[in-house]
Amino acid sequence: MELPGQQLSATHAYTPLDHVLNLDIKAPPGCQRLTGIMATMGILFQSIAVPHVGRGSHSHRRGTSTYDIEVLEKMLSSGMNMALLNLNFGTKDDHLAAITLLRQATKNYSSTMGRNCPLAIGIKLSGRKIRTGIIADSYGETVELRTGETVRLTTDETYKDRCSTYTIYVDFIHFADQMSKGDYVLLDNETIMLRVEFISATTLTCKIERGGDLGSFKDVFVPNVSFDMPNYSDRDKEYIAMAISNQLDFIVASYSLNAITELRSLMGEKGKKIAIVANIQTIEGFRNLDEILADVHAIMITRQELGSDITPKKLVIAQKNMIARANKANVPVCLSAHLLSSMRDKRVPLRAELLDIANCILDGADALVLSAETAVGQYPIDTVACLATTCKEAEACMWSKQIFHDFVDKTPMPCDQATGAAIAAVLSAQRCIAAAIIVVTSSGKSAHIISKFRPRCPIIAVTRYGPIARQMHFWRGIVPLIYEAAPDIDWQVDLNKRITFCTTWAMERGFVRVGDPLIIVTGWRQGTGYTNSMRIMYAEADVPVV
């Protein structure tokens, strides 16, 4: 019997046109979402300023609804898999408090569910970010920069906390040295655009090409200019140490020449298990994507800055091309920026946003990132729930048969045993309409390989290692479970117990029914690197609860 979300007539079509013609609007979505959801956390006083602000910082702060343990529990229930702390805002104490809250919320939710919930927690480093200073008290919270007028950008620190309509402080001391006449400067997520007309030792005189209201500590971006500046500040290094000492799961770092190598050096032996996610936000990252993919755990495409650097009109090509390259290399790809921006202050999203989310999934994104929507938005629970339901609808529209054959054709021959078992598992899942693929794994690698071939059903990956389970949220389709029972002396008995544990959980969740086929992928012996076995079993009514 066809499972919800399968759309079998469409997925087994032979041409792209037949695939689309056979999509059934009346068919229900899948029971289990396959795309990861990463939500950016707010802090108790979500500051527009960076943490080292001086006077006047109190007037630039506002509360955020995610600093509430009940809200976080409901976000977990709605579908949040990963939590991201944006270090551009707040203090170290703010972020430590947020980590404590997240872990307590996860503990509470796990207790309610009766299973250990593997929520991944990570940080996003400021890196090579350039920001403006504080607006002078006499102007209030913003200043108006009018189109056609001129304004000065200066690195003179005497203007650091007294920016005005005439002079704006920029916090990179060599900013003027590395700019040229005619360059464009974009402020506050491209809201304001300036063109450089005159340059002196510390100051740029700019014409305001597109005006607007400018607040404190807004981002400064210069298209097609790569600044010669340190990859990581002392503040970044302090936060890297914080991530290691608090055993976080991933670090998002902006890509630049040698940045990833330097980050790995800063993390050292103690931080080697933390996943590194390269933030692709410039044309330099786009051009060097293949070498980046070979060196990181995952990538995050930040479409706002990338669109500014390559022009918004080229963003659709860049997004599709980079996702395809990441999929081919089997490196998870996350998409960030403007997914559900309207839900910052509204409960109902724009229809265009829902279509954009669906397009991201059809392109091949593994996870989607909510930024301001959850960090400062009024409806973080509704936003996560909306994204989760939209993902399930879009996943049902995937032409998985063709995607599978495309990736099989791109697999070098001869392949290794884990890849061979993965291909067999996904093909078997297609042909017998499996409800799930169950993978018993220690390192997670066998589940990662299966994810590459994009099965329509969930990949239930069971492991005893919490960090491995949490990081598996980056891969499309993987539902990680942590098995906490003590190992059995007999390895085969222990293996069967873990499979029973997965089957029981899936049947409780309702996406596996009695009699449904299940694909089981395991190793032929105990330990890591021995995955080469695939078999088919059927869910039974009297599965014991382990």
Coordinates of C-alpha atoms in Angstrom, one line a residue:
M1 CA 0.0 0.0 0.0
E2 CA 1.3 3.4 -0.9
L3 CA 2.8 5.4 1.9
P4 CA 1.9 9.1 2.5
G5 CA 4.2 11.4 0.6
Q6 CA 5.4 8.8 -1.9
Q7 CA 3.7 10.2 -5.1
L8 CA 4.6 7.0 -6.8
S9 CA 3.2 7.8 -10.3
A10 CA 5.3 11.0 -10.3
T11 CA 8.5 9.6 -8.9
H12 CA 8.6 6.6 -11.3
A13 CA 7.9 8.7 -14.4
Y14 CA 10.4 8.5 -17.3
T15 CA 10.5 12.1 -18.4
P16 CA 10.6 15.4 -16.5
L17 CA 7.3 16.4 -18.1
D18 CA 5.6 13.2 -17.0
H19 CA 7.0 13.6 -13.6
V20 CA 5.3 17.0 -13.1
L21 CA 2.1 15.9 -14.9
N22 CA 1.7 13.0 -12.4
L23 CA 2.1 15.1 -9.3
D24 CA -1.2 14.7 -7.4
I25 CA -2.4 17.8 -5.4
K26 CA -4.7 15.6 -3.3
A27 CA -1.9 13.3 -2.1
P28 CA -0.9 13.8 1.5
P29 CA 2.7 14.8 2.4
G30 CA 5.1 12.4 4.1
C31 CA 4.7 11.6 7.8
Q32 CA 8.4 12.3 8.5
R33 CA 10.2 15.4 7.3
L34 CA 13.5 14.8 5.6
T35 CA 15.1 18.3 5.5
G36 CA 16.9 19.7 8.5
I37 CA 15.8 22.9 10.2
M38 CA 18.4 25.2 11.8
A39 CA 17.0 28.1 13.9
T40 CA 19.1 31.1 15.0
M41 CA 18.6 31.8 18.7
G42 CA 17.9 35.2 20.2
I43 CA 19.3 36.3 23.5
L44 CA 17.7 37.8 26.6
F45 CA 18.4 41.3 25.3
Q46 CA 18.9 40.9 21.6
S47 CA 21.3 43.7 21.0
I48 CA 21.7 45.6 17.7
A49 CA 25.2 46.3 19.0
V50 CA 28.2 43.9 19.3
P51 CA 29.1 43.0 22.8
H52 CA 31.9 45.5 23.3
V53 CA 29.6 48.5 23.1
G54 CA 30.1 51.5 25.3
R55 CA 27.7 54.1 26.4
G56 CA 24.2 54.2 25.0
S57 CA 24.1 50.5 24.4
H58 CA 21.0 50.2 26.6
S59 CA 18.9 52.1 24.1
H60 CA 19.7 49.6 21.3
R61 CA 18.3 46.5 23.0
R62 CA 15.1 44.6 22.9
G63 CA 13.8 41.3 24.3
T64 CA 13.4 38.1 22.2
S65 CA 10.8 35.3 22.6
T66 CA 13.3 32.5 22.1
Y67 CA 14.9 33.2 25.5
D68 CA 12.1 31.1 27.0
I69 CA 12.4 27.4 27.8
E70 CA 8.8 26.6 27.0
V71 CA 9.2 28.3 23.6
L72 CA 12.3 26.3 22.9
E73 CA 10.6 23.1 23.8
K74 CA 7.7 23.9 21.4
M75 CA 10.3 24.8 18.7
L76 CA 11.8 21.4 19.2
S77 CA 8.4 19.8 18.9
S78 CA 7.6 21.8 15.8
G79 CA 10.7 20.5 14.0
M80 CA 13.9 22.4 15.0
N81 CA 16.9 20.1 14.7
M82 CA 19.8 22.5 15.0
A83 CA 20.2 25.7 17.0
L84 CA 22.6 28.5 15.9
L85 CA 24.1 31.3 18.1
N86 CA 25.0 34.3 16.0
L87 CA 28.0 35.9 17.7
N88 CA 27.6 39.2 15.9
F89 CA 25.1 40.0 18.7
G90 CA 25.2 39.8 22.5
T91 CA 27.9 39.0 25.0
K92 CA 29.7 35.8 26.0
D93 CA 27.4 35.5 29.1
D94 CA 24.3 35.9 26.9
H95 CA 25.5 33.0 24.7
L96 CA 26.4 30.8 27.6
A97 CA 23.0 31.4 29.1
A98 CA 21.4 30.5 25.7
I99 CA 23.4 27.2 25.6
T100 CA 22.2 26.3 29.1
L101 CA 18.6 27.1 28.2
L102 CA 18.8 25.0 25.0
R103 CA 20.2 22.0 26.8
Q104 CA 17.6 22.2 29.5
A105 CA 14.8 22.5 26.9
T106 CA 16.2 19.5 25.1
K107 CA 16.3 17.5 28.4
N108 CA 12.7 18.4 29.1
Y109 CA 11.6 17.6 25.6
S110 CA 13.5 14.3 25.7
S111 CA 11.8 13.4 29.0
T112 CA 8.4 14.1 27.4
M113 CA 9.1 12.1 24.3
G114 CA 10.7 9.2 26.2
R115 CA 13.8 9.3 24.0
N116 CA 17.0 11.3 24.0
C117 CA 16.5 14.2 21.5
P118 CA 19.8 14.9 19.7
L119 CA 19.6 18.7 19.2
A120 CA 22.8 20.1 17.5
I121 CA 24.0 23.4 18.9
G122 CA 26.6 25.6 17.1
I123 CA 28.0 29.1 16.8
K124 CA 28.4 31.5 13.8
L125 CA 31.7 33.4 14.1
S126 CA 31.8 37.1 13.2
G127 CA 35.0 36.6 11.3
R128 CA 35.8 39.2 8.6
K129 CA 32.6 41.2 9.3
I130 CA 32.7 45.0 9.1
R131 CA 30.2 47.1 11.0
T132 CA 29.2 50.7 11.6
G133 CA 29.4 52.5 14.9
I134 CA 26.8 53.7 17.4
I135 CA 24.3 56.5 16.4
A136 CA 24.8 59.6 18.5
D137 CA 22.3 60.0 21.3
S138 CA 21.1 63.3 19.9
Y139 CA 19.8 61.5 16.8
G140 CA 17.9 58.7 18.6
E141 CA 18.2 55.1 17.3
T142 CA 18.6 55.9 13.6
V143 CA 19.8 58.5 11.2
E144 CA 18.3 59.2 7.8
L145 CA 20.7 59.1 4.8
R146 CA 19.0 60.8 1.9
T147 CA 19.4 59.8 -1.7
G148 CA 21.6 62.3 -3.6
E149 CA 23.4 63.7 -0.6
T150 CA 26.9 62.9 0.6
V151 CA 28.1 61.1 3.7
R152 CA 31.6 60.3 5.1
L153 CA 32.7 56.9 6.2
T154 CA 35.6 57.1 8.6
T155 CA 37.8 54.8 10.6
D156 CA 38.6 57.6 13.1
E157 CA 37.6 56.2 16.5
T158 CA 36.5 59.5 17.8
Y159 CA 33.3 59.0 15.8
K160 CA 32.8 55.4 17.1
D161 CA 29.8 56.3 19.3
R162 CA 28.6 59.5 17.6
C163 CA 27.6 58.6 14.1
S164 CA 25.4 61.1 12.4
T165 CA 23.9 62.0 9.0
Y166 CA 27.2 63.5 8.0
T167 CA 29.8 60.9 9.3
I168 CA 29.5 57.1 9.9
Y169 CA 32.2 55.2 11.7
V170 CA 33.4 51.9 10.2
D171 CA 35.3 49.5 12.5
F172 CA 38.0 48.2 10.1
I173 CA 41.0 50.5 10.5
H174 CA 42.4 49.8 7.0
F175 CA 39.0 50.3 5.2
A176 CA 40.0 53.5 3.4
D177 CA 43.4 52.1 2.3
Q178 CA 41.9 49.2 0.4
M179 CA 39.0 51.0 -1.3
S180 CA 39.0 52.6 -4.8
K181 CA 37.1 55.5 -6.3
G182 CA 33.9 54.3 -7.8
D183 CA 33.5 51.3 -5.4
Y184 CA 30.0 50.7 -4.0
V185 CA 29.4 50.3 -0.3
L186 CA 26.3 48.5 0.9
L187 CA 25.0 49.1 4.4
D188 CA 22.4 47.2 6.5
N189 CA 21.8 44.1 4.3
E190 CA 22.0 46.2 1.1
T191 CA 19.3 48.6 2.3
I192 CA 21.5 51.6 1.7
M193 CA 24.0 52.0 -1.2
L194 CA 26.8 54.4 -1.4
R195 CA 29.3 55.2 -4.1
V196 CA 32.9 56.2 -3.2
E197 CA 33.9 59.6 -4.7
F198 CA 36.9 60.8 -2.7
I199 CA 39.4 59.0 -0.5
S200 CA 41.7 60.3 2.2
A201 CA 43.9 58.6 4.8
T202 CA 41.0 57.6 7.2
T203 CA 37.9 58.8 5.4
L204 CA 35.8 58.0 2.3
T205 CA 33.4 60.7 0.9
C206 CA 30.5 58.9 -0.7
K207 CA 27.4 59.9 -2.6
I208 CA 24.2 58.2 -1.3
E209 CA 22.8 56.3 -4.3
R210 CA 20.0 54.7 -2.3
G211 CA 19.1 56.2 1.0
G212 CA 17.4 54.9 4.1
D213 CA 17.4 54.9 7.9
L214 CA 20.6 53.6 9.4
G215 CA 20.9 52.2 13.0
S216 CA 23.8 51.3 15.1
F217 CA 26.2 48.5 14.3
K218 CA 24.9 47.6 10.9
D219 CA 26.8 45.4 8.5
V220 CA 29.1 47.0 5.8
F221 CA 29.6 45.0 2.6
V222 CA 31.7 46.0 -0.5
P223 CA 30.9 43.9 -3.6
N224 CA 33.8 42.5 -5.6
V225 CA 36.4 43.6 -3.0
S226 CA 38.4 41.1 -0.9
F227 CA 39.9 42.9 2.1
D228 CA 43.3 42.0 3.5
M229 CA 42.3 41.5 7.1
P230 CA 42.7 38.8 9.8
N231 CA 40.4 35.8 9.5
Y232 CA 39.6 35.8 13.2
S233 CA 39.7 38.5 15.8
D234 CA 40.7 37.9 19.5
R235 CA 37.0 37.9 20.2
D236 CA 36.5 35.1 17.7
K237 CA 39.2 33.1 19.3
E238 CA 37.6 33.5 22.7
Y239 CA 34.3 32.1 21.3
I240 CA 36.1 29.2 19.6
A241 CA 37.5 28.3 23.1
M242 CA 34.0 28.6 24.4
A243 CA 32.6 26.2 21.8
I244 CA 35.3 23.7 22.7
S245 CA 34.8 23.9 26.5
N246 CA 31.1 23.6 26.1
Q247 CA 31.3 20.7 23.7
L248 CA 29.2 22.4 20.9
D249 CA 28.5 20.5 17.7
F250 CA 29.5 22.8 14.9
I251 CA 31.1 26.2 14.1
V252 CA 30.1 28.3 11.1
A253 CA 33.0 30.3 9.8
S254 CA 33.1 32.7 6.8
Y255 CA 35.3 31.4 4.0
S256 CA 38.4 33.2 2.9
L257 CA 41.9 32.2 1.9
N258 CA 43.4 29.8 4.6
A259 CA 40.5 30.6 7.0
I260 CA 39.4 27.0 7.4
T261 CA 42.9 25.8 7.9
E262 CA 43.5 28.5 10.5
L263 CA 40.3 27.6 12.3
R264 CA 41.2 23.9 12.4
S265 CA 44.6 25.0 13.9
L266 CA 42.9 27.2 16.5
M267 CA 40.5 24.4 17.5
G268 CA 43.4 22.0 18.0
E269 CA 43.1 18.4 19.3
K270 CA 40.4 19.3 21.8
G271 CA 38.1 20.7 19.1
K272 CA 38.7 18.1 16.3
K273 CA 35.2 16.5 16.8
I274 CA 33.4 19.8 16.2
A275 CA 32.1 20.1 12.7
I276 CA 33.3 23.0 10.6
V277 CA 30.7 24.6 8.4
A278 CA 32.0 27.0 5.7
N279 CA 29.8 30.1 5.2
I280 CA 29.8 30.9 1.5
Q281 CA 28.9 34.6 1.0
T282 CA 31.2 35.9 -1.7
I283 CA 32.1 35.2 -5.3
E284 CA 35.5 34.0 -3.9
G285 CA 33.7 31.2 -2.1
F286 CA 31.7 30.4 -5.2
R287 CA 34.9 30.1 -7.3
N288 CA 36.7 28.0 -4.8
L289 CA 33.8 25.8 -3.8
D290 CA 35.3 22.5 -4.9
E291 CA 38.4 22.9 -2.7
I292 CA 36.2 24.1 0.2
L293 CA 34.0 21.0 -0.1
A294 CA 37.1 18.8 0.3
D295 CA 38.0 20.4 3.6
V296 CA 34.8 21.0 5.6
H297 CA 31.9 19.0 7.2
A298 CA 29.2 21.1 5.5
I299 CA 28.6 24.5 3.8
M300 CA 26.1 27.3 4.4
I301 CA 25.1 29.5 1.5
T302 CA 24.2 32.9 2.8
R303 CA 22.2 34.3 -0.1
Q304 CA 22.0 37.9 1.2
E305 CA 25.7 38.7 1.0
L306 CA 26.3 36.3 -2.0
G307 CA 23.6 38.1 -3.9
S308 CA 25.2 41.4 -3.3
D309 CA 28.6 40.2 -4.5
I310 CA 27.5 38.4 -7.7
T311 CA 24.3 40.5 -8.3
P312 CA 20.8 39.2 -7.3
K313 CA 20.1 38.2 -10.9
K314 CA 22.8 35.6 -10.9
L315 CA 21.9 34.2 -7.5
V316 CA 19.5 31.6 -8.9
I317 CA 22.3 30.1 -11.0
A318 CA 24.8 30.2 -8.2
Q319 CA 22.4 28.5 -5.8
K320 CA 21.6 25.7 -8.2
N321 CA 25.2 25.2 -9.2
M322 CA 26.6 25.2 -5.7
I323 CA 24.0 22.8 -4.4
A324 CA 24.6 20.4 -7.2
R325 CA 28.4 20.5 -6.6
A326 CA 27.9 19.9 -2.9
N327 CA 25.4 17.0 -3.5
K328 CA 27.9 15.4 -5.9
A329 CA 30.7 15.6 -3.3
N330 CA 28.2 14.4 -0.6
V331 CA 28.8 17.5 1.6
P332 CA 25.7 18.8 3.3
V333 CA 24.5 22.2 2.1
C334 CA 22.4 24.6 4.2
L335 CA 20.6 27.6 2.7
S336 CA 20.3 30.9 4.7
A337 CA 18.6 34.3 4.3
H338 CA 15.1 35.4 3.6
L339 CA 13.3 32.1 3.8
L340 CA 10.4 33.4 5.9
S341 CA 11.2 37.0 6.4
S342 CA 7.6 38.1 6.5
M343 CA 7.0 35.9 9.6
R344 CA 9.2 38.1 11.7
D345 CA 6.0 40.1 12.5
K346 CA 3.2 38.1 10.9
R347 CA 1.8 34.6 11.5
V348 CA 1.0 34.0 7.8
P349 CA 3.9 33.8 5.3
L350 CA 4.1 35.1 1.8
R351 CA 3.2 32.6 -0.9
A352 CA 6.4 33.5 -2.7
E353 CA 8.4 32.5 0.4
L354 CA 6.8 29.0 0.4
L355 CA 7.6 28.6 -3.2
D356 CA 11.2 29.6 -2.6
I357 CA 11.5 27.1 0.2
A358 CA 10.1 24.4 -2.1
N359 CA 12.6 25.4 -4.8
C360 CA 15.5 25.1 -2.4
I361 CA 14.5 21.6 -1.5
L362 CA 14.0 20.6 -5.2
D363 CA 17.4 22.0 -5.9
G364 CA 18.9 19.6 -3.3
A365 CA 19.4 21.5 -0.1
D366 CA 20.0 19.3 3.0
A367 CA 19.0 21.9 5.6
L368 CA 17.4 25.3 5.8
V369 CA 18.4 28.1 8.2
L370 CA 16.0 30.5 9.9
S371 CA 17.8 33.7 10.9
A372 CA 16.0 36.8 12.1
E373 CA 12.7 35.0 11.8
T374 CA 13.5 33.1 15.0
A375 CA 16.2 35.3 16.6
V376 CA 14.1 38.5 16.8
G377 CA 10.8 37.4 15.2
Q378 CA 7.5 37.5 17.2
Y379 CA 6.4 34.0 16.1
P380 CA 9.4 31.5 16.3
I381 CA 7.2 28.5 17.0
D382 CA 4.8 29.2 14.1
T383 CA 7.8 29.9 11.8
V384 CA 9.5 26.6 12.5
A385 CA 6.1 24.7 12.1
C386 CA 5.4 26.5 8.8
L387 CA 8.9 25.6 7.5
A388 CA 8.5 22.0 8.6
T389 CA 5.1 21.5 6.8
T390 CA 6.3 23.3 3.7
C391 CA 9.4 21.0 3.5
K392 CA 7.2 17.9 3.7
E393 CA 5.1 19.0 0.8
A394 CA 8.1 19.9 -1.3
E395 CA 9.9 16.6 -0.5
A396 CA 7.0 14.7 -2.0
C397 CA 7.6 16.4 -5.3
M398 CA 11.2 15.1 -5.7
W399 CA 11.9 13.0 -8.8
S400 CA 13.8 10.6 -6.6
K401 CA 14.2 7.8 -9.2
Q402 CA 16.0 10.1 -11.6
I403 CA 18.1 11.7 -8.9
F404 CA 19.2 8.2 -7.7
H405 CA 20.2 7.2 -11.2
D406 CA 22.1 10.5 -11.7
F407 CA 24.2 9.9 -8.6
V408 CA 24.8 6.3 -9.4
D409 CA 26.1 7.3 -12.8
K410 CA 28.5 9.8 -11.1
T411 CA 29.8 7.1 -8.7
P412 CA 33.3 6.0 -9.7
M413 CA 33.8 2.3 -10.4
P414 CA 34.7 0.2 -8.6
C415 CA 33.0 1.6 -5.6
D416 CA 33.8 0.7 -2.0
Q417 CA 31.6 -1.8 0.0
A418 CA 29.8 0.9 2.0
T419 CA 28.8 2.7 -1.2
G420 CA 27.7 -0.6 -2.8
A421 CA 25.5 -1.4 0.2
A422 CA 24.1 2.2 0.1
I423 CA 23.1 1.9 -3.6
A424 CA 21.6 -1.5 -3.0
A425 CA 19.6 -0.2 0.0
V426 CA 18.2 2.9 -1.9
L427 CA 17.3 0.8 -4.9
S428 CA 15.6 -1.8 -2.8
A429 CA 13.7 0.9 -0.9
Q430 CA 12.4 2.2 -4.2
R431 CA 11.3 -1.2 -5.6
C432 CA 9.7 -2.5 -2.4
I433 CA 8.3 0.9 -1.4
A434 CA 10.0 0.8 2.0
A435 CA 8.8 2.8 4.9
A436 CA 12.3 3.5 6.2
I437 CA 15.9 2.5 5.9
I438 CA 17.4 1.6 9.2
V439 CA 21.2 2.0 9.5
V440 CA 23.2 0.8 12.5
T441 CA 26.3 3.0 12.6
S442 CA 29.1 4.1 14.9
S443 CA 30.6 7.0 12.9
G444 CA 27.5 7.9 10.9
K445 CA 29.4 7.5 7.6
S446 CA 27.2 4.7 6.2
A447 CA 24.1 6.9 6.8
H448 CA 25.8 9.8 5.1
I449 CA 26.5 7.7 2.0
I450 CA 22.9 6.5 1.8
S451 CA 21.7 10.1 2.1
K452 CA 23.6 11.0 -1.0
F453 CA 21.4 8.8 -3.1
R454 CA 18.2 10.6 -1.9
P455 CA 15.8 7.8 -0.9
R456 CA 12.1 8.9 -0.5
C457 CA 11.8 7.3 2.9
P458 CA 13.5 8.4 6.1
I459 CA 17.0 7.0 7.0
I460 CA 16.8 6.1 10.7
A461 CA 20.4 6.1 11.9
V462 CA 21.0 4.6 15.3
T463 CA 24.2 5.2 17.2
R464 CA 25.4 5.2 20.8
Y465 CA 27.3 8.5 20.3
G466 CA 25.5 11.7 21.0
P467 CA 27.8 14.0 19.0
I468 CA 27.6 11.7 15.9
A469 CA 23.8 11.7 16.2
R470 CA 23.5 15.5 16.5
Q471 CA 25.8 16.2 13.5
M472 CA 23.8 13.8 11.3
H473 CA 21.0 16.4 11.2
F474 CA 23.0 18.1 8.4
W475 CA 22.3 15.3 5.9
R476 CA 19.0 15.2 4.0
G477 CA 16.7 12.3 5.1
I478 CA 18.7 11.2 8.2
V479 CA 16.7 10.8 11.4
P480 CA 19.3 10.2 14.1
L481 CA 18.5 8.1 17.2
I482 CA 20.7 7.6 20.3
Y483 CA 20.7 4.1 21.7
E484 CA 21.6 4.3 25.4
A485 CA 21.2 0.7 26.5
A486 CA 24.4 -1.1 27.6
P487 CA 26.0 -3.2 24.9
D488 CA 25.1 -6.9 24.9
I489 CA 27.9 -9.4 25.2
D490 CA 26.6 -11.1 22.0
W491 CA 27.1 -8.5 19.2
Q492 CA 24.4 -10.0 17.0
V493 CA 21.9 -9.8 19.8
D494 CA 22.9 -6.2 20.4
L495 CA 22.4 -5.5 16.7
N496 CA 18.9 -6.9 16.7
K497 CA 18.0 -4.9 19.8
R498 CA 19.1 -1.7 18.1
I499 CA 17.0 -2.5 15.0
T500 CA 14.0 -3.3 17.3
F501 CA 14.6 0.0 19.0
C502 CA 14.4 1.9 15.7
T503 CA 11.3 -0.1 14.5
T504 CA 9.4 0.6 17.8
W505 CA 10.2 4.3 17.6
A506 CA 9.1 4.6 14.0
M507 CA 5.9 2.8 14.6
E508 CA 5.1 5.0 17.6
R509 CA 5.7 8.0 15.4
G510 CA 3.3 6.6 12.8
F511 CA 5.4 6.5 9.7
V512 CA 6.0 2.8 9.8
R513 CA 2.9 0.5 9.9
V514 CA 2.5 -3.2 10.5
G515 CA 3.7 -5.1 7.4
D516 CA 5.6 -2.2 5.9
P517 CA 9.0 -3.2 4.3
L518 CA 12.1 -1.9 6.1
I519 CA 15.6 -1.9 4.7
I520 CA 18.3 -2.8 7.2
V521 CA 21.9 -1.7 6.6
T522 CA 24.6 -3.0 9.0
G523 CA 28.2 -4.2 9.1
W524 CA 29.2 -7.8 8.9
R525 CA 31.2 -7.5 12.1
Q526 CA 31.5 -5.2 15.1
G527 CA 33.4 -1.9 14.7
T528 CA 33.6 1.0 12.3
G529 CA 34.2 0.5 8.5
Y530 CA 32.6 -2.9 8.0
T531 CA 29.2 -1.8 6.5
N532 CA 28.5 -4.2 3.6
S533 CA 25.2 -5.9 4.5
M534 CA 21.6 -5.0 3.3
R535 CA 18.5 -7.0 4.0
I536 CA 14.7 -6.5 3.9
M537 CA 12.4 -7.2 6.9
Y538 CA 8.8 -6.3 7.6
A539 CA 7.4 -4.5 10.6
E540 CA 5.6 -6.7 13.0
A541 CA 2.7 -5.9 15.3
D542 CA 4.3 -7.4 18.4
V543 CA 7.6 -5.5 18.3
P544 CA 8.8 -5.5 21.9
V545 CA 9.7 -2.2 23.4
V546 CA 13.5 -2.2 24.2

